[in-house]
């Protein structure tokens, strides 16, 4: 089960909170990229290392996903289907993400300043639990805006805590970090759904359902 879930996790080009600049990407080789762009400024554009692990509790090895967690009722079309759960170790690095190298060559001072935004604690290995769900979702940044035409996605990735460093690990969080509250981003979506998915309400935003019902009536 873990191997199949890791394949899904690393099979997407990006998992997005906001496709315009806040995303996370897992590569099959155990590396990944964390992007955080806001108001045209990059705050994080770094490579990380990741590994799926098995937690050890009370001296025994526990698998990340139990059969009871692997699926939900497929008869309930209003709720996502749980594909499974993984425990991950993620270590953020100071290495620039591959996609940023051309940008860094054009903006060397900006690229250098990114690594100065965070404290040493941001680069320590951290443990996360993630859930992968299948359904009909919109980008989390769009939740609450009542846009029935928003792009839909088939998969959702939910973290128990944000992959972005907490506020305490930012040297100067005042300004854009505080405004964006990046450390609160725990939901990401991947794999664009066909346009027909827009005929149904997204599973992660009930406001679209209310708005669409009002228009239809």
Phi, psi and omega in degrees: 000316180301319181298318180294319179292321178296326177295320177293316182301317184266003183271353182261143177298315177210147165255121191249135160273320178212114184298346180276001178160003177232104187207167176222143182227133178249127177262155182293339183275008178088009172251173178196180181224133177246124183241136176218100179239135181213132181054042177070006179250135175274124176260325174219133174209071194233155174275148173226168176245140182221157179206136173278131184234170172247123181290145177250117182232132178056033175082359181240154181274130179248130177288155185289331186231128177259155180305325181293334182271344193291328183220159170239179181294124179279355180278344180264098185283354181268353183239146178294156174264124179283117179275332177157182185224142181229148168257128184236142166258125182234131179236110176288141179241172176268005178286137180289137177300144183305321182293347186262357189295321178293319177298319182295324178296327180275339182227065186299322181291322178294320180296319180293324184290337181301319181288351179266357181284334192245153175279171179299331181298334180293340185258011176275150178295135182230151181258133180229151168246128181236147175245140176245126182236154176243136180178222183225106189231158168249166177301135180305329180294342182266353183298132178093356182263001173054049179249099183289346180267003182298144177306137179255153182229150184272336186237148176229138178244120183245124177264149174286335171211157188296142173288347175279143181303144178294165183305325183295345181257012172257132182291321180223078184288346181298141182101226186302315178302315178294322179292317181278338181046055183302327182291356176263358182280109180238356185241129180223152181234155181210165178063094182303135178272160176295160182302332181298340180295339182287350177285344180248156179290140176293144184284347182250016177205099181288342182294329178294322178298315180296319182293317181294321179296321179297317181294319183293330183281000000 
